[in-house]
PDB file of C-alpha atoms in Angstrom:
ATOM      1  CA  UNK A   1      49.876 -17.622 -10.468  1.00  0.00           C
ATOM      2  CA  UNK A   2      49.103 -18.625 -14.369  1.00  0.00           C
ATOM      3  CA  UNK A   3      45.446 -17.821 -14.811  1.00  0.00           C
ATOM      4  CA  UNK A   4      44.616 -16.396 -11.937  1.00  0.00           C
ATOM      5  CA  UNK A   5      41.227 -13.651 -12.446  1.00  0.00           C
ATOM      6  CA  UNK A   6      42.457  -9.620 -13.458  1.00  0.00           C
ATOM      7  CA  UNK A   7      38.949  -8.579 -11.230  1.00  0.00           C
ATOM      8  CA  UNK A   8      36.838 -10.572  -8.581  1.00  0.00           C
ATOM      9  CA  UNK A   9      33.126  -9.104  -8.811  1.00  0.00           C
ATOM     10  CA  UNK A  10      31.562 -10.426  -6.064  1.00  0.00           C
ATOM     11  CA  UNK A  11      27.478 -10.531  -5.288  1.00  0.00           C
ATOM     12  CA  UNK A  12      27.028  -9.411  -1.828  1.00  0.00           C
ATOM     13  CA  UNK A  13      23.257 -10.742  -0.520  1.00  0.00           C
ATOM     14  CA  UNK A  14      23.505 -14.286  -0.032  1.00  0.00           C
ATOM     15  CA  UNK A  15      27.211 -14.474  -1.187  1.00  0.00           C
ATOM     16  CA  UNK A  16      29.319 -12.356   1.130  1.00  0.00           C
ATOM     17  CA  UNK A  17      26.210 -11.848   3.756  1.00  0.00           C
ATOM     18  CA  UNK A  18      22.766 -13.693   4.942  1.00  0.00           C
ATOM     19  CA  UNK A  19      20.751 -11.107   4.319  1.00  0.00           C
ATOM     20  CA  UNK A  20      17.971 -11.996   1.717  1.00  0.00           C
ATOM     21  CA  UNK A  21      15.526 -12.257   4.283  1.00  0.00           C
ATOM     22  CA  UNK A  22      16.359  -9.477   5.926  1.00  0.00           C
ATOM     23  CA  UNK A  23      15.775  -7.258   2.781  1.00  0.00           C
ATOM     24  CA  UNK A  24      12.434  -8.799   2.573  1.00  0.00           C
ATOM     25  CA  UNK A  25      11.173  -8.569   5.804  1.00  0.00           C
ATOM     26  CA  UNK A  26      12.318  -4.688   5.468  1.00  0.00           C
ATOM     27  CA  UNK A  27      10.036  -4.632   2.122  1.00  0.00           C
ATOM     28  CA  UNK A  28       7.320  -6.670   3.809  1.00  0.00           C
ATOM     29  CA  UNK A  29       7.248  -4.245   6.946  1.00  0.00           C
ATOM     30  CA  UNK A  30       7.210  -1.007   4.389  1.00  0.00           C
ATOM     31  CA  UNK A  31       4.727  -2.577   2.039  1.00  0.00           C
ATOM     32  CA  UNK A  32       2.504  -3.451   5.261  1.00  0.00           C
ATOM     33  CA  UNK A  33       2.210  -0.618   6.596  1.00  0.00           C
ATOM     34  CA  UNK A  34       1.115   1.517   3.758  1.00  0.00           C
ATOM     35  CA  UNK A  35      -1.548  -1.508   3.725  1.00  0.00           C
ATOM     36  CA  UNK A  36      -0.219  -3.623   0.953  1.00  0.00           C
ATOM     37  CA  UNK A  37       0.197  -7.547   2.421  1.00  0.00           C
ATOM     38  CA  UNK A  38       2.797  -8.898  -0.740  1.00  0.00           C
ATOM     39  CA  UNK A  39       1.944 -12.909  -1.135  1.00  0.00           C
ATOM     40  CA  UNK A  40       4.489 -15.664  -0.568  1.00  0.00           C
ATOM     41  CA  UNK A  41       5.371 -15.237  -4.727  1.00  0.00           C
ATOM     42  CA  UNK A  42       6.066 -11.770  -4.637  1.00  0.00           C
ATOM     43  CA  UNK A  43       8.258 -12.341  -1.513  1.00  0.00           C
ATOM     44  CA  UNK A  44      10.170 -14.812  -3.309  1.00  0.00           C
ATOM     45  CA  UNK A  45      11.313 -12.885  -6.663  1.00  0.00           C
ATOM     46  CA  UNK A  46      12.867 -10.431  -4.170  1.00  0.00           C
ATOM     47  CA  UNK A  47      15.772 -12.784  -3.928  1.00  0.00           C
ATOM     48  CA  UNK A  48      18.329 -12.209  -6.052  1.00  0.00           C
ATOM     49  CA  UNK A  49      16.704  -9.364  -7.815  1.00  0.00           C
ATOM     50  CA  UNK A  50      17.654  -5.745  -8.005  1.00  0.00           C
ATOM     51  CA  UNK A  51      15.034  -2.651  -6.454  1.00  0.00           C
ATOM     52  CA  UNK A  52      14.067  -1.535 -10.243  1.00  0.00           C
ATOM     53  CA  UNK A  53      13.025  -5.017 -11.308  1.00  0.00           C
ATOM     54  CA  UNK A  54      11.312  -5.633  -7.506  1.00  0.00           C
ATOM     55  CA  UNK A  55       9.767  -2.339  -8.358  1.00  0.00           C
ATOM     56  CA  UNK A  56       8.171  -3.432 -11.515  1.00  0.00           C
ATOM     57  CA  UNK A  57       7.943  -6.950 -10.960  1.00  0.00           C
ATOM     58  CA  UNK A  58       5.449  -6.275  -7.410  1.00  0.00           C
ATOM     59  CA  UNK A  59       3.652  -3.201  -9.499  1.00  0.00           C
ATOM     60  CA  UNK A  60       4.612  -0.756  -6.627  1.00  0.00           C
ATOM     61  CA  UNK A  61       3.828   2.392  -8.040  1.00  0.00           C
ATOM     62  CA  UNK A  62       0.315   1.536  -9.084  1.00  0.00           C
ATOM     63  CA  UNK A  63      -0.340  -0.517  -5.641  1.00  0.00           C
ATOM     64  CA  UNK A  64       1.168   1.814  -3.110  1.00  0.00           C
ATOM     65  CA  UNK A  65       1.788   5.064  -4.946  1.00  0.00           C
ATOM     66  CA  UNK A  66       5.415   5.384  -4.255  1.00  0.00           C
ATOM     67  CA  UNK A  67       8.360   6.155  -6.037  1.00  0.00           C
ATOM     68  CA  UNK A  68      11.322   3.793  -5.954  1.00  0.00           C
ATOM     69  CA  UNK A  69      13.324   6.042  -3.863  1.00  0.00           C
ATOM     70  CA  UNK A  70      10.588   6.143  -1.236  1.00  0.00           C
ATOM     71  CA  UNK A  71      10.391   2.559  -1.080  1.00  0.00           C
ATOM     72  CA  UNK A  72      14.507   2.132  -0.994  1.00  0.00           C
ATOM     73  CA  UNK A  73      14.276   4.652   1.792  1.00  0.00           C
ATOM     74  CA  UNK A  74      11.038   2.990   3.439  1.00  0.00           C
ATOM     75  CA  UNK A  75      12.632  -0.484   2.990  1.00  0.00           C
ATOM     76  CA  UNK A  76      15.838   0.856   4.731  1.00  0.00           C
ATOM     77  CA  UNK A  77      13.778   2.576   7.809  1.00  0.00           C
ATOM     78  CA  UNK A  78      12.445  -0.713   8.298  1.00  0.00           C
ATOM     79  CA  UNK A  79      15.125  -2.563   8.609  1.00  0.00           C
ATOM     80  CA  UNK A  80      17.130   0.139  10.598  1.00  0.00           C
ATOM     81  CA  UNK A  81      13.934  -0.548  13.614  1.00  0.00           C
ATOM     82  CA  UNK A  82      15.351  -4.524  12.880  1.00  0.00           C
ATOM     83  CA  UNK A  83      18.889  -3.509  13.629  1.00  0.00           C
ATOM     84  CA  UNK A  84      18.562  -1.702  16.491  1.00  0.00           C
ATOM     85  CA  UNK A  85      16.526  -4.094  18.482  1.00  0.00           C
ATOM     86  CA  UNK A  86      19.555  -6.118  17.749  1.00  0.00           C
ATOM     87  CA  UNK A  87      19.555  -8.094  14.407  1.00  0.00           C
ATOM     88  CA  UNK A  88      22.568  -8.136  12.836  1.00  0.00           C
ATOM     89  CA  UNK A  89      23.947  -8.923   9.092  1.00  0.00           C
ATOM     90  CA  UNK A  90      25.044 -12.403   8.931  1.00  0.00           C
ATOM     91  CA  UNK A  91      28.783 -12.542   7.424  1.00  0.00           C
ATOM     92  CA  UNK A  92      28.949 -15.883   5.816  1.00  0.00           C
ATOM     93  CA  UNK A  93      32.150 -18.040   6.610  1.00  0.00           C
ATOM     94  CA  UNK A  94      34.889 -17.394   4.423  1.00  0.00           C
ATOM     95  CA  UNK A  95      34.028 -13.880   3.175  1.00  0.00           C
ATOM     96  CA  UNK A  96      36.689 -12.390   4.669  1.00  0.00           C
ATOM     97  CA  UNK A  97      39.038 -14.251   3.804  1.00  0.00           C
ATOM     98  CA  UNK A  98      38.273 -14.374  -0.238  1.00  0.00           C
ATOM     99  CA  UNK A  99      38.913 -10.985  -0.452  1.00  0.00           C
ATOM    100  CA  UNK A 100      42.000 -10.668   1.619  1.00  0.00           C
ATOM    101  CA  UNK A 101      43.082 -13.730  -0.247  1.00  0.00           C
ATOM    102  CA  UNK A 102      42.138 -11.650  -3.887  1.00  0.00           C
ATOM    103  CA  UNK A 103      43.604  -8.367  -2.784  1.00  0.00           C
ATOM    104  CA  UNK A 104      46.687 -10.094  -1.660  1.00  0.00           C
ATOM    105  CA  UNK A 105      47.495 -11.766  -4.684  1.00  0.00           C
ATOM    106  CA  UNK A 106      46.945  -8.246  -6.668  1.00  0.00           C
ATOM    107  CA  UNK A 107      43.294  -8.957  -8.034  1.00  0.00           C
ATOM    108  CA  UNK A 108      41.241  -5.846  -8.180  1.00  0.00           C
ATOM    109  CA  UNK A 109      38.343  -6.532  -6.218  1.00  0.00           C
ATOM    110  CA  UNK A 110      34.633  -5.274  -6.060  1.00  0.00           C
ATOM    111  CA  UNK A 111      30.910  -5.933  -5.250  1.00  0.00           C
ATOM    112  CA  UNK A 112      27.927  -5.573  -7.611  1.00  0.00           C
ATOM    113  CA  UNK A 113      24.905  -5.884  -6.106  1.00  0.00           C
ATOM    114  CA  UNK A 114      21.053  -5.080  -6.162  1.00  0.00           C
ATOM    115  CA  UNK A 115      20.700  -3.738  -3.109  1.00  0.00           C
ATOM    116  CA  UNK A 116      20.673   0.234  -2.623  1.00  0.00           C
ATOM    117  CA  UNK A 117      23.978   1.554  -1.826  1.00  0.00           C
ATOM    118  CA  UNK A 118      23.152   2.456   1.239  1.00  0.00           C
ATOM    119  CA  UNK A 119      22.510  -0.937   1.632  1.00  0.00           C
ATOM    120  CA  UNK A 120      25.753  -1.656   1.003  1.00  0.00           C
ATOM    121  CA  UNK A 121      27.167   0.376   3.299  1.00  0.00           C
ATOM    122  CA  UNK A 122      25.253  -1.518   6.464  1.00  0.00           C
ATOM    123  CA  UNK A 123      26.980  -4.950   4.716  1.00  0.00           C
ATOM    124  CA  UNK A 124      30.552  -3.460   4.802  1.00  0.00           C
ATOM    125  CA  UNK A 125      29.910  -1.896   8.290  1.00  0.00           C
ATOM    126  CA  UNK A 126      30.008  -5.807   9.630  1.00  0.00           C
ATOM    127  CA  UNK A 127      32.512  -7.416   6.673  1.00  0.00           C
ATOM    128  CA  UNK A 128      35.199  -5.411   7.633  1.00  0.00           C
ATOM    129  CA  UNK A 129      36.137  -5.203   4.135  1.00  0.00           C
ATOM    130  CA  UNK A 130      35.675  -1.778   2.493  1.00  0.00           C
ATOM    131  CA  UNK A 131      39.131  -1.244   2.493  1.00  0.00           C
ATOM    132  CA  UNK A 132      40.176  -3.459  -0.049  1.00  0.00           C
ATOM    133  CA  UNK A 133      37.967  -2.832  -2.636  1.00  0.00           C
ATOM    134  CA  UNK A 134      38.283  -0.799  -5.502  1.00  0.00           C
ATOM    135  CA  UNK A 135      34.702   0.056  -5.324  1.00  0.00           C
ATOM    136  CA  UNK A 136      30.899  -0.917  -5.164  1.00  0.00           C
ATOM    137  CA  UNK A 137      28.315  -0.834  -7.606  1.00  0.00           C
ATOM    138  CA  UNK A 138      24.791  -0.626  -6.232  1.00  0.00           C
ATOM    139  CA  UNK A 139      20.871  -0.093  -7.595  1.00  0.00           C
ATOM    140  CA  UNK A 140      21.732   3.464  -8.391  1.00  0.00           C
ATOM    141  CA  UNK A 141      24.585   2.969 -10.493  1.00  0.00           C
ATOM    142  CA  UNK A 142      22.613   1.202 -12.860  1.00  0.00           C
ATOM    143  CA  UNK A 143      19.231   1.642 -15.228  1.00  0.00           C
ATOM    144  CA  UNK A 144      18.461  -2.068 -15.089  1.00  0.00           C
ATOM    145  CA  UNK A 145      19.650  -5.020 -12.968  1.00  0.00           C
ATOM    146  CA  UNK A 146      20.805  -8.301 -12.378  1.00  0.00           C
ATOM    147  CA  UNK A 147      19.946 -10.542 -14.652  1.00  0.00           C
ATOM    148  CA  UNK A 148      21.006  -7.627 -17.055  1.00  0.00           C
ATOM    149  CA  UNK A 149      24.558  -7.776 -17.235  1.00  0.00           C
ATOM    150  CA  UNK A 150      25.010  -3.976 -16.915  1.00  0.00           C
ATOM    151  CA  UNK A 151      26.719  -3.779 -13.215  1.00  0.00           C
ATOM    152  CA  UNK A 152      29.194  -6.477 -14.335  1.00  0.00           C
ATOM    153  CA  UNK A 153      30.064  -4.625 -17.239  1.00  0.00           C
ATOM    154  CA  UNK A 154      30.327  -1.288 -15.755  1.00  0.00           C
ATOM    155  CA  UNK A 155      32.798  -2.916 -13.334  1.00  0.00           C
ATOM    156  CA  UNK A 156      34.511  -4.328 -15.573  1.00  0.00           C
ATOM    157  CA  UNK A 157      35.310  -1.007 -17.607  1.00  0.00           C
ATOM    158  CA  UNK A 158      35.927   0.792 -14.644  1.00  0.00           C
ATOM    159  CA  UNK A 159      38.735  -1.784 -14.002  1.00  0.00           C
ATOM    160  CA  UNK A 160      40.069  -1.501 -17.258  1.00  0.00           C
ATOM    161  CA  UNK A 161      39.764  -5.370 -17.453  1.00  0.00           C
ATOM    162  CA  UNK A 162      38.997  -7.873 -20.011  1.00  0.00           C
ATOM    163  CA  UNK A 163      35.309  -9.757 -19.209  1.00  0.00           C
ATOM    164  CA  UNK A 164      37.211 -13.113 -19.684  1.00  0.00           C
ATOM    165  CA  UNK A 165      39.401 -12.339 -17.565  1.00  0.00           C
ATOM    166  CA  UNK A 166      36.365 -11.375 -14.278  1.00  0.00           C
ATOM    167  CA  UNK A 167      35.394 -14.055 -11.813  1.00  0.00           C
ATOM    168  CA  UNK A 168      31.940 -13.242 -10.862  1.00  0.00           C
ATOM    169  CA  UNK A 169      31.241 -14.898  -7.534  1.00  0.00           C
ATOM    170  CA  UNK A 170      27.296 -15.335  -7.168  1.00  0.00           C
ATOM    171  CA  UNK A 171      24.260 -17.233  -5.171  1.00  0.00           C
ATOM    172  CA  UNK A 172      21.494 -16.542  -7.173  1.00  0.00           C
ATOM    173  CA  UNK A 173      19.883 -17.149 -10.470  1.00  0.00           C
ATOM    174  CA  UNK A 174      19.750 -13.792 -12.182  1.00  0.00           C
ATOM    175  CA  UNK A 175      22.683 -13.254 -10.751  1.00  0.00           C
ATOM    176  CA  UNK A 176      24.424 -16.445 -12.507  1.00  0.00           C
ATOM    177  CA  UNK A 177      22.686 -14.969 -15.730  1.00  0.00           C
ATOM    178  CA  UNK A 178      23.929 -11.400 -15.597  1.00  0.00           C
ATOM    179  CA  UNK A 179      27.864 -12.705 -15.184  1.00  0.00           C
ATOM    180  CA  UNK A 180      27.532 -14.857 -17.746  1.00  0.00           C
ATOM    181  CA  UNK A 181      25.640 -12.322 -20.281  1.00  0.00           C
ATOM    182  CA  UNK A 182      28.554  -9.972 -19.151  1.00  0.00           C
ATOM    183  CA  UNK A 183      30.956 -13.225 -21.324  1.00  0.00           C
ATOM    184  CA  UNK A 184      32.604 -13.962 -17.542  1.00  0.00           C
ATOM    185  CA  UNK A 185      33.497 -16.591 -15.555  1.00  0.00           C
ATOM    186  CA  UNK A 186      30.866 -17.407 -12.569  1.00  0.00           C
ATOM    187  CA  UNK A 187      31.775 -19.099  -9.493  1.00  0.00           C
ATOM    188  CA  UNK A 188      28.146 -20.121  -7.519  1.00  0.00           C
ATOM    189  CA  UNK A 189      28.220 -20.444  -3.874  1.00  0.00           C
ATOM    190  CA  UNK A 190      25.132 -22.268  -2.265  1.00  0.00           C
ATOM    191  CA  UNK A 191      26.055 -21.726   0.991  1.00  0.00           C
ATOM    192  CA  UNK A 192      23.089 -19.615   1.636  1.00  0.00           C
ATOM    193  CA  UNK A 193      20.991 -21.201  -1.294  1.00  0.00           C
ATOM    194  CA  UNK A 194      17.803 -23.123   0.374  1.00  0.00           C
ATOM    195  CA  UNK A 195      17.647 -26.791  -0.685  1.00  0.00           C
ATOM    196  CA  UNK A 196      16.025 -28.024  -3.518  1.00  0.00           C
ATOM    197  CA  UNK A 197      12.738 -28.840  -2.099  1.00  0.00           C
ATOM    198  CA  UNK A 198      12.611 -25.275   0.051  1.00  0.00           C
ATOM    199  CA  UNK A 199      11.158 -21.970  -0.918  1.00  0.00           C
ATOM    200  CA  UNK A 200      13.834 -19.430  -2.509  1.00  0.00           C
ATOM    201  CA  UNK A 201      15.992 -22.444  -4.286  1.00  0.00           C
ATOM    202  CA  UNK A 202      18.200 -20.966  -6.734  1.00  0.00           C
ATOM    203  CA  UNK A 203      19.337 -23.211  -9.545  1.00  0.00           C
ATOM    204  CA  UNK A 204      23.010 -22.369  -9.934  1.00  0.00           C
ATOM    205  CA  UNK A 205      23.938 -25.274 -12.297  1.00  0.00           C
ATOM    206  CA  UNK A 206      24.492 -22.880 -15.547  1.00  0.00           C
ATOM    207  CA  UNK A 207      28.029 -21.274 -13.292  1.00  0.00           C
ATOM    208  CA  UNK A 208      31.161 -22.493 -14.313  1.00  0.00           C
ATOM    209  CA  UNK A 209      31.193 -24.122 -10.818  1.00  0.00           C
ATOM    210  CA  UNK A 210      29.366 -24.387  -7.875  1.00  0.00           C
ATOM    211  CA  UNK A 211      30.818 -24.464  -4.495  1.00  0.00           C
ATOM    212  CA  UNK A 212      29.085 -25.598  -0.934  1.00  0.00           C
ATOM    213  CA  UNK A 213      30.558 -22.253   0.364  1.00  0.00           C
ATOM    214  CA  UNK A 214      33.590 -19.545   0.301  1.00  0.00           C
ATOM    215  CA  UNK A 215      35.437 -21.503   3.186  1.00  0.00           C
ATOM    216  CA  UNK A 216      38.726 -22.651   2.029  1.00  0.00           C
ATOM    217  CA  UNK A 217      38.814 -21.405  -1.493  1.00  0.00           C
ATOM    218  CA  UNK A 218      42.171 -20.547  -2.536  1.00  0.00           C
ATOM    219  CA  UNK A 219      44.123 -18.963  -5.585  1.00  0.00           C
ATOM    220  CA  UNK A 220      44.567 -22.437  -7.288  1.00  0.00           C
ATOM    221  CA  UNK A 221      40.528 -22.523  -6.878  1.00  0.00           C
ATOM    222  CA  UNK A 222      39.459 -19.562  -8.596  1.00  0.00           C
ATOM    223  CA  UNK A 223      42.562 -20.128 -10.961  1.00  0.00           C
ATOM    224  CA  UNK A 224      40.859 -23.318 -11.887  1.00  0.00           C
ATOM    225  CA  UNK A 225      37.156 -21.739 -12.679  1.00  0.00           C
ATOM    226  CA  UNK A 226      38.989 -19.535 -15.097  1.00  0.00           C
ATOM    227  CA  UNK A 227      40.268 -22.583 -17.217  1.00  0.00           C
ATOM    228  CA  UNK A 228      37.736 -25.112 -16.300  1.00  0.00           C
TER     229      UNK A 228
END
């Protein structure tokens, strides 16, 4: 189809999974018991951010004396506790079936994301998915995140593809920014986005389009964002 996307870089917290809160409460959980209670603010900016800028951002060197790899791995322990007394990662409707949908029609698929790449892993042990992408970019892979556009352009050079021609699909703010920065088209799904009036609203109304949710979405749809 004429004008279809060369890549799909997809977000995966609060895009392709529920799981915003759950990172938190992991952080919250870690950060608590090393004695460090982080207010409702610094609870907040951890949506949609990546570990280095949560890192900075909540000063947790100076306040807990940790490196970031201790409190990736700390973060992680705590939510591995969550998992095993049963929580599971939340796949939101329609995930699936974007990326079949991409990697049928021959567009190279793959996630950027914030999270750890471990982190990662735990999301693509419930999508189902890992198959059919070319590859993942986590926190690691990068030296700053989202809103820097530096995972979106390392995808996009390790696809060999054009930014114009990359659909980013996102939920959150910095996210929005970093595709954009990165000179490609953005797709925002709210279906995990809190309303307007709730704590954790993201704006999404700089993406090329906003959608209530992946359900549905077909070729002509993300053809359309890349023309729009």
């Amino acid at each position: 189809m004429i004008g279809l996307p060369q890549a799909l870089l997809l977000d995966l917290d609060g895009t392709l999974v529920h799981s915003e809160h759950i990172h938190t409460e992991g952080l919250v959980r870690f950060c608590a018991g090393r004695g460090l209670e982080l207010s409702e603010p610094e609870r907040l900016f951890v949506i949609g951010h990546a570990w280095q800028e949560i890192y900075a951002e909540l000063r947790l060197e100076a306040r807990l004396g940790a490196t970031l790899a201790e409190v990736l791995a700390g973060t992680t322990a705590a939510k591995d506790v969550m998992f095993a007394a049963g929580l599971r990662l939340p796949v939101l409707e329609g995930a699936r079936e974007l990326v079949s949908l991409a990697h049928a029609a021959g567009i190279a698929v793959a996630i950027v994301s914030g999270s750890a790449r471990s982190e990662i892993v735990q999301a693509l042990e419930v999508l189902e998915i890992g198959e059919l992408l070319r590859f993942y970019v986590g926190a690691e892979d990068v030296i700053r995140g989202k809103p820097s556009p530096e995972g979106y352009v390392l995808a996009a050079q390790r696809l060999g593809a054009a930014p114009e021609r990359c659909l980013v699909v996102e939920d959150s703010e910095a996210g929005i920014a970093a595709g954009l920065a990165a000179g490609m088209r953005v797709l925002a799904t709210s279906a995990a986005n809190p309303p307007p009036d709730r704590p954790g609203h993201q704006r999404q109304h700089a993406a090329h389009r906003v959608v209530p949710g992946l359900a549905g979405l077909q070729l002509a749809d993300l053809a359309a964002v890349m023309t729009s």
